[in-house]
Tab-separated table of C-alpha atoms and ligand atoms in Angstrom:
chain	number	residue	atom	x	y	z
A	927	MET	CA	-0.020	-0.019	0.016
A	928	HIS	CA	1.011	1.831	-0.430
A	929	SER	CA	1.908	1.682	2.279
A	930	ARG	CA	1.230	4.768	3.299
A	931	LEU	CA	-2.378	4.508	2.969
A	932	VAL	CA	-2.663	1.321	4.372
A	933	LEU	CA	-0.492	2.347	6.816
A	934	CYS	CA	-2.364	5.221	7.537
A	935	LEU	CA	-5.358	3.018	7.888
A	936	LEU	CA	-3.695	0.545	9.797
A	937	LEU	CA	-1.791	2.788	11.745
A	938	VAL	CA	-2.853	2.854	15.066
A	939	SER	CA	-0.503	1.256	17.497
A	940	THR	CA	-0.999	0.263	21.047
A	941	ALA	CA	-1.864	3.922	22.138
A	942	PRO	CA	-5.149	5.019	20.824
A	943	LEU	CA	-3.180	7.833	18.940
A	944	GLY	CA	0.274	6.583	19.396
A	945	ALA	CA	1.635	5.875	16.001
A	946	GLN	CA	-0.082	8.767	14.325
A	947	ALA	CA	0.487	11.230	17.169
A	948	ARG	CA	4.177	10.401	16.928
A	949	LEU	CA	4.226	11.436	13.258
A	950	ASP	CA	6.239	8.402	11.948
A	951	ARG	CA	5.235	7.970	8.386
A	952	SER	CA	6.633	9.963	5.512
A	953	PRO	CA	4.228	11.055	2.636
A	954	ASN	CA	4.742	7.988	0.281
A	955	LEU	CA	5.618	5.253	2.834
A	956	GLY	CA	2.893	3.482	4.768
A	957	GLY	CA	4.973	2.738	7.919
A	958	THR	CA	4.035	-0.149	10.117
A	959	TRP	CA	1.068	0.914	11.877
A	960	VAL	CA	-2.418	-0.839	12.226
A	961	PRO	CA	-5.547	0.646	13.682
A	962	GLU	CA	-6.745	-0.589	16.858
A	963	PRO	CA	-9.755	-2.956	16.767
A	964	GLY	CA	-12.865	-0.700	17.158
A	965	VAL	CA	-11.271	2.162	15.180
A	966	LEU	CA	-12.091	3.023	11.740
A	967	GLN	CA	-9.392	4.876	10.114
A	968	PHE	CA	-10.154	7.302	7.195
A	969	ASN	CA	-7.229	8.869	5.519
A	970	PHE	CA	-7.590	11.440	2.739
A	971	ILE	CA	-4.777	12.329	0.424
A	972	HIS	CA	-5.361	14.925	-2.028
A	973	ARG	CA	-2.794	15.977	-4.685
A	974	PHE	CA	-2.894	18.284	-7.663
A	975	TYR	CA	-1.178	20.489	-10.035
A	976	VAL	CA	-1.996	23.529	-12.188
A	977	THR	CA	-1.792	23.073	-16.009
A	978	ALA	CA	0.852	25.182	-17.788
A	979	ASP	CA	-1.688	26.016	-20.547
A	980	PRO	CA	-3.601	29.468	-20.543
A	981	THR	CA	-6.612	27.814	-18.701
A	982	HIS	CA	-4.426	26.976	-15.648
A	983	THR	CA	-6.749	24.027	-14.851
A	984	VAL	CA	-6.301	22.436	-11.623
A	985	GLN	CA	-5.977	18.630	-11.906
A	986	ASN	CA	-6.875	16.755	-8.799
A	987	TYR	CA	-5.947	13.358	-7.591
A	988	PRO	CA	-7.265	12.069	-4.300
A	989	THR	CA	-6.716	8.720	-2.711
A	990	PHE	CA	-8.950	7.496	0.149
A	991	THR	CA	-8.053	4.970	2.648
A	992	LEU	CA	-10.328	3.116	4.810
A	993	ALA	CA	-9.036	0.730	7.278
A	994	THR	CA	-9.691	-1.085	10.578
A	995	GLY	CA	-7.943	-3.438	13.172
A	996	VAL	CA	-9.350	-6.842	13.294
A	997	SER	CA	-7.171	-7.900	16.131
A	998	ARG	CA	-4.159	-6.436	17.794
A	999	GLY	CA	-1.481	-5.992	15.196
A	1000	ILE	CA	-3.759	-6.981	12.196
A	1001	GLY	CA	-5.614	-4.685	10.072
A	1002	VAL	CA	-7.655	-4.645	6.805
A	1003	GLY	CA	-8.486	-1.950	4.592
A	1004	LEU	CA	-9.052	-0.551	1.135
A	1005	ARG	CA	-7.741	2.240	-0.942
A	1006	TYR	CA	-9.420	4.069	-3.643
A	1007	ALA	CA	-7.757	6.510	-6.040
A	1008	THR	CA	-9.305	8.251	-9.010
A	1009	GLN	CA	-7.920	8.982	-12.411
A	1010	THR	CA	-4.668	7.652	-11.545
A	1011	ALA	CA	-1.534	8.572	-13.480
A	1012	THR	CA	-0.578	4.964	-14.045
A	1013	SER	CA	-3.686	3.873	-15.772
A	1014	GLY	CA	-5.884	6.989	-16.220
A	1015	THR	CA	-8.654	5.019	-14.632
A	1016	ASN	CA	-9.979	4.664	-10.998
A	1017	GLU	CA	-8.134	2.354	-8.931
A	1018	VAL	CA	-9.065	0.132	-5.999
A	1019	GLU	CA	-6.756	-1.791	-3.729
A	1020	PHE	CA	-7.637	-4.271	-0.832
A	1021	LEU	CA	-5.089	-4.680	1.693
A	1022	ALA	CA	-4.193	-6.298	4.978
A	1023	ARG	CA	-1.343	-5.584	7.376
A	1024	TRP	CA	0.330	-7.774	9.892
A	1025	GLN	CA	2.546	-6.337	12.307
A	1026	MET	CA	5.113	-8.833	12.584
A	1027	ARG	CA	7.148	-7.012	15.341
A	1028	GLN	CA	6.156	-3.968	17.168
A	1029	SER	CA	7.808	-1.929	19.888
A	1030	THR	CA	6.073	0.473	22.007
A	1031	GLY	CA	7.878	3.822	21.578
A	1032	ASP	CA	11.423	3.755	20.316
A	1033	GLY	CA	12.535	0.645	18.692
A	1034	PHE	CA	12.144	-1.431	15.566
A	1035	ASN	CA	8.950	-2.325	13.919
A	1036	LEU	CA	8.208	-4.739	11.090
A	1037	ALA	CA	5.083	-5.198	9.067
A	1038	LEU	CA	3.890	-7.261	6.050
A	1039	THR	CA	1.044	-5.564	3.920
A	1040	PRO	CA	-0.435	-8.075	1.305
A	1041	ALA	CA	-2.778	-6.282	-1.156
A	1042	PHE	CA	-4.735	-6.966	-4.262
A	1043	ASN	CA	-5.065	-4.185	-6.786
A	1044	ALA	CA	-8.470	-4.911	-8.354
A	1045	SER	CA	-7.888	-2.493	-11.268
A	1046	ALA	CA	-4.759	-4.144	-12.460
A	1047	ASN	CA	-5.659	-7.638	-11.146
A	1048	SER	CA	-2.260	-7.599	-9.507
A	1049	PHE	CA	-1.333	-9.322	-6.263
A	1050	ASP	CA	0.988	-6.677	-4.473
A	1051	ALA	CA	2.825	-6.726	-1.189
A	1052	GLU	CA	4.981	-4.566	0.853
A	1053	LEU	CA	7.300	-5.440	3.505
A	1054	GLY	CA	7.845	-2.445	5.732
A	1055	ALA	CA	10.453	-1.791	8.516
A	1056	ASP	CA	10.994	1.294	10.653
A	1057	TRP	CA	13.384	2.195	13.411
A	1058	SER	CA	12.655	5.089	15.726
A	1059	ARG	CA	14.884	6.852	18.424
A	1060	GLY	CA	14.018	10.133	19.948
A	1061	GLY	CA	12.728	12.388	17.300
A	1062	LEU	CA	13.967	10.355	14.276
A	1063	THR	CA	12.193	7.505	12.318
A	1064	LEU	CA	14.021	5.740	9.501
A	1065	SER	CA	11.875	3.449	7.178
A	1066	LEU	CA	12.527	0.934	4.491
A	1067	ALA	CA	9.972	-0.886	2.260
A	1068	ALA	CA	10.346	-3.661	-0.176
A	1069	ARG	CA	7.704	-4.149	-2.712
A	1070	ALA	CA	6.577	-7.027	-5.089
A	1071	MET	CA	3.684	-6.870	-7.549
A	1072	SER	CA	2.539	-9.649	-9.777
A	1073	GLN	CA	1.399	-7.659	-12.761
A	1074	PRO	CA	0.968	-3.880	-11.938
A	1075	TYR	CA	0.206	-1.028	-14.366
A	1076	ASP	CA	-1.905	-3.118	-16.631
A	1077	SER	CA	1.167	-5.020	-17.778
A	1078	ASN	CA	1.703	-8.718	-17.418
A	1079	ARG	CA	5.109	-8.691	-15.818
A	1080	ALA	CA	5.997	-8.841	-12.252
A	1081	ARG	CA	7.686	-5.867	-10.838
A	1082	PHE	CA	9.813	-5.156	-7.717
A	1083	GLY	CA	10.697	-2.084	-5.845
A	1084	VAL	CA	12.439	-0.593	-2.903
A	1085	GLY	CA	12.040	2.581	-0.897
A	1086	GLY	CA	13.268	4.383	2.100
A	1087	GLY	CA	12.344	7.494	4.050
A	1088	ALA	CA	12.814	9.401	7.161
A	1089	VAL	CA	10.811	11.550	9.525
A	1090	PHE	CA	12.362	14.166	11.927
A	1091	ARG	CA	10.043	15.335	14.676
A	1092	LEU	CA	10.785	18.865	15.818
A	1093	ASN	CA	8.378	18.346	18.786
A	1094	ASP	CA	5.232	16.390	19.528
A	1095	TYR	CA	3.192	18.206	16.874
A	1096	VAL	CA	5.587	19.056	13.953
A	1097	ALA	CA	7.858	16.930	11.815
A	1098	LEU	CA	9.681	17.016	8.501
A	1099	ALA	CA	9.669	13.901	6.252
A	1100	GLY	CA	10.771	12.603	2.958
A	1101	ASP	CA	11.174	9.461	1.130
A	1102	ALA	CA	12.176	8.050	-2.242
A	1103	ALA	CA	11.160	4.710	-3.996
A	1104	SER	CA	11.956	2.984	-7.151
A	1105	LEU	CA	11.260	-0.012	-9.248
A	1106	LEU	CA	14.198	-2.242	-9.644
A	1107	ASP	CA	14.002	-2.497	-13.440
A	1108	ALA	CA	12.484	0.875	-14.160
A	1109	ASP	CA	11.546	1.733	-17.857
A	1110	PRO	CA	12.155	5.030	-19.564
A	1111	GLY	CA	9.610	7.410	-18.015
A	1112	GLU	CA	9.364	5.450	-14.698
A	1113	GLU	CA	11.127	7.866	-12.469
A	1114	VAL	CA	12.199	7.504	-8.823
A	1115	ALA	CA	9.192	8.377	-6.812
A	1116	TRP	CA	9.836	10.865	-4.079
A	1117	SER	CA	8.034	13.114	-1.479
A	1118	ALA	CA	8.861	15.868	0.937
A	1119	GLY	CA	6.622	17.406	3.447
A	1120	LEU	CA	5.664	18.866	6.758
A	1121	LEU	CA	3.701	16.615	9.069
A	1122	LEU	CA	1.420	18.260	11.758
A	1123	VAL	CA	-0.585	16.968	14.689
A	1124	ILE	CA	-3.620	19.076	15.098
A	1125	PRO	CA	-3.472	19.960	18.810
A	1126	SER	CA	-6.288	18.603	20.929
A	1127	SER	CA	-7.372	16.238	18.236
A	1128	PRO	CA	-6.647	12.844	16.969
A	1129	HIS	CA	-5.836	14.063	13.641
A	1130	THR	CA	-2.656	14.632	11.684
A	1131	PHE	CA	-2.283	16.798	8.574
A	1132	SER	CA	0.567	16.874	6.110
A	1133	LEU	CA	1.456	19.481	3.436
A	1134	HIS	CA	3.789	17.820	0.974
A	1135	ALA	CA	5.124	17.715	-2.617
A	1136	SER	CA	5.634	14.549	-4.526
A	1137	ASN	CA	6.027	13.211	-8.112
A	1138	VAL	CA	3.553	10.383	-7.069
A	1139	VAL	CA	0.001	10.820	-8.054
A	1140	ASN	CA	-1.832	8.222	-6.010
A	1141	ASN	CA	-0.840	6.114	-3.095
A	1142	THR	CA	-1.548	2.508	-3.819
A	1143	THR	CA	1.356	0.022	-3.463
A	1144	ALA	CA	2.045	0.329	-7.248
A	1145	GLY	CA	1.229	3.892	-7.476
A	1146	SER	CA	3.801	4.890	-4.847
A	1147	SER	CA	6.490	2.858	-6.593
A	1148	ARG	CA	7.186	5.096	-9.536
A	1149	GLY	CA	7.175	8.770	-10.244
A	1150	VAL	CA	6.325	10.863	-13.160
A	1151	SER	CA	7.860	14.057	-14.503
A	1152	GLN	CA	5.351	16.398	-12.806
A	1153	VAL	CA	5.320	17.743	-9.308
A	1154	PHE	CA	2.158	17.400	-7.394
A	1155	TYR	CA	1.370	19.269	-4.280
A	1156	GLY	CA	-1.076	17.917	-1.622
A	1157	PHE	CA	-2.113	17.148	1.874
A	1158	GLU	CA	-3.166	14.293	3.755
A	1159	PHE	CA	-5.705	14.325	6.588
A	1160	THR	CA	-5.934	11.327	8.961
A	1161	ILE	CA	-9.199	10.677	10.838
A	1162	PRO	CA	-9.513	7.742	13.356
A	1163	ILE	CA	-13.003	7.108	14.216
A	1164	ARG	CA	-13.926	5.241	17.421
A	1165	LEU	CA	-16.790	3.072	16.449
A	1166	ASN	CA	-17.996	2.993	20.168
A	1167	ARG	CA	-18.736	6.513	20.013
A	1168	PHE	CA	-21.715	5.853	17.911
A	1169	GLY	CA	-23.344	3.899	20.637
A	1170	ALA	CA	-24.864	7.117	21.605
A	1171	TRP	CA	-27.046	6.968	18.545
A	1172	PHE	CA	-28.625	3.920	19.926
A	1173	GLY	CA	-28.978	5.116	23.435
A	1174	LYS	CA	-25.899	3.533	24.861
A	1175	GLY	CA	-23.777	5.790	26.936
A	1176	ALA	CA	-20.328	4.974	28.094
A	1177	THR	CA	-21.547	4.951	31.649
A	1178	SER	CA	-21.253	1.356	32.651
A	1179	ALA	CA	-17.976	1.902	34.370
A	1180	ALA	CA	-19.714	4.556	36.531
A	1181	ALA	CA	-21.496	1.657	38.326
A	1182	ALA	CA	-18.170	0.330	39.770
A	1183	PRO	CA	-17.854	0.645	43.671
A	1184	PRO	CA	-16.966	4.020	44.880
A	1185	ALA	CA	-13.158	4.913	45.130
A	1186	ASP	CA	-11.525	6.382	48.285
A	1187	VAL	CA	-11.097	9.641	46.361
A	1188	GLU	CA	-13.590	10.559	43.493
A	1189	ARG	CA	-12.428	13.160	41.042
A	1190	ALA	CA	-14.370	14.770	38.305
A	1191	ILE	CA	-12.603	15.686	35.058
A	1192	GLN	CA	-14.228	19.054	34.127
A	1193	ASN	CA	-13.563	22.050	32.024
A	1194	PHE	CA	-10.480	20.365	30.474
A	1195	SER	CA	-8.830	20.015	33.995
A	1196	PHE	CA	-8.028	17.293	36.474
A	1197	GLY	CA	-8.129	19.631	39.426
A	1198	ASP	CA	-5.593	19.917	42.039
A	1199	THR	CA	-3.144	17.370	43.424
A	1200	ILE	CA	-4.813	14.240	44.964
A	1201	VAL	CA	-3.313	12.721	48.106
A	1202	VAL	CA	-4.201	9.180	49.183
A	1203	ARG	CA	-2.598	6.481	51.492
A	1204	VAL	CA	-1.022	3.211	50.137
A	1205	GLY	CA	-3.728	0.829	49.073
A	1206	GLN	CA	-6.352	3.418	48.461
A	1207	THR	CA	-8.096	4.189	45.053
A	1208	VAL	CA	-8.927	7.000	43.000
A	1209	GLY	CA	-11.794	7.302	40.439
A	1210	TRP	CA	-11.900	9.676	37.729
A	1211	THR	CA	-15.293	10.650	36.052
A	1212	ASN	CA	-15.373	12.667	32.868
A	1213	ARG	CA	-17.869	15.454	33.271
A	1214	ASP	CA	-16.920	17.199	29.998
A	1215	PRO	CA	-18.781	16.901	26.785
A	1216	VAL	CA	-15.579	15.690	24.927
A	1217	GLU	CA	-13.511	12.578	25.482
A	1218	HIS	CA	-10.704	12.499	27.975
A	1219	ASP	CA	-8.461	9.791	29.391
A	1220	VAL	CA	-6.111	9.299	32.458
A	1221	VAL	CA	-2.604	8.253	31.366
A	1222	PHE	CA	0.125	7.533	33.855
A	1223	ASP	CA	2.219	5.653	31.327
A	1224	GLU	CA	1.981	3.300	28.270
A	1225	ASN	CA	0.740	0.463	30.449
A	1226	THR	CA	-1.248	2.339	33.156
A	1227	LYS	CA	-3.966	4.284	31.575
A	1228	SER	CA	-7.709	4.565	31.147
A	1229	PRO	CA	-9.515	4.106	27.824
A	1230	LEU	CA	-10.978	7.150	26.349
A	1231	LEU	CA	-13.704	8.264	28.631
A	1232	ALA	CA	-16.819	9.611	27.063
A	1233	THR	CA	-19.106	11.863	29.163
A	1234	GLY	CA	-19.931	10.035	32.390
A	1235	GLY	CA	-17.236	7.508	31.694
A	1236	ARG	CA	-15.283	6.467	34.835
A	1237	TRP	CA	-11.947	4.711	35.457
A	1238	VAL	CA	-10.420	3.681	38.773
A	1239	ARG	CA	-6.762	3.030	39.827
A	1240	ARG	CA	-5.467	1.599	43.080
A	1241	PHE	CA	-2.105	2.817	44.438
A	1242	ASP	CA	-0.124	0.152	46.131
A	1243	SER	CA	3.315	2.058	46.593
A	1244	PRO	CA	4.128	5.373	47.928
A	1245	GLY	CA	5.298	8.082	45.648
A	1246	THR	CA	4.490	10.769	43.297
A	1247	TYR	CA	2.483	9.833	40.283
A	1248	PRO	CA	2.025	12.435	37.474
A	1249	TYR	CA	-0.666	11.840	34.824
A	1250	ALA	CA	-1.987	13.552	31.669
A	1251	CYS	CA	-4.782	13.433	29.189
A	1252	GLU	CA	-3.561	12.038	25.879
A	1253	PRO	CA	-5.852	13.981	23.467
A	1254	HIS	CA	-5.102	17.216	25.551
A	1255	PRO	CA	-1.544	17.010	26.679
A	1256	TYR	CA	-1.854	20.211	28.520
A	1257	MET	CA	-4.225	18.546	31.028
A	1258	THR	CA	-1.977	17.171	33.711
A	1259	GLY	CA	-2.423	16.027	37.315
A	1260	VAL	CA	-0.530	14.452	40.093
A	1261	VAL	CA	-1.439	11.740	42.686
A	1262	ILE	CA	0.725	11.601	45.894
A	1263	VAL	CA	0.652	8.293	47.841
A	1264	ARG	CA	1.819	8.339	51.278
B	1467	CU	CU1	-8.628	15.512	27.654
């Protein structure tokens, strides 16, 4: 998939927003992420150029990706691209992704993305690897396609990219990919762009330039002699949110036994420091109209709490425990255990 899309789709890692929030995909590489089960990922890439003739017509090339996790580390999805440069027709690609190795945070990730390009009747696949440390992610991809581009020969390609995160919200990224046996006119595919996390949201946005029109596996493997400008907007949709349409609130946890300290999350604030004794419990209830969560670390955190949602943690060791809300990192709090 291109990876990118798929990736996009598939992208979610252990944290609800983890992989995407970390901005670790360059524009034409998919990365190794997979959406969590229960999350429908919708990514929208739009690329365009303005014709040189006197009409200055804007030519548009969107690619949509829709994907979801089916279990942890496995996702499925599809990509749809219109009037692709490769065939001039619309293109549909079905894909799956298997995270063969995944680390939380920094480390090495490996994912296999088999795909079927229904427009070319081509079985395509990408093996993607990335390695992160601090603000840097380096990615490699190897691609195989049984008969892409409406031809009847198998093609192979390789790609590589890098993302450099300036902070939690802004990153610079670029990549290059090529077919191994490129014909004349099949140029090295490249992209370069700015990746942004939209603060207080689960969305990422990228502004980029590329000579790739559409982001299927085949499409991302070769470039054309034209520079396109574009953006990608990523939208993870939590399906359980829609329970509210059917009268199901997220309040079942609210029925759990009272904690020693009950705290309301209100007005985008956790309130002042909470002090408890060893062995006591603290319960947090979201009283805001938007979702929050309570995150101590990667392994100790609540799910996203809808309005009325509640989460309880017991503290068994003395110490100082800072926590924060993932969608709103400026929301912080502290529990002191004596
Ligand atoms: Cu929040």
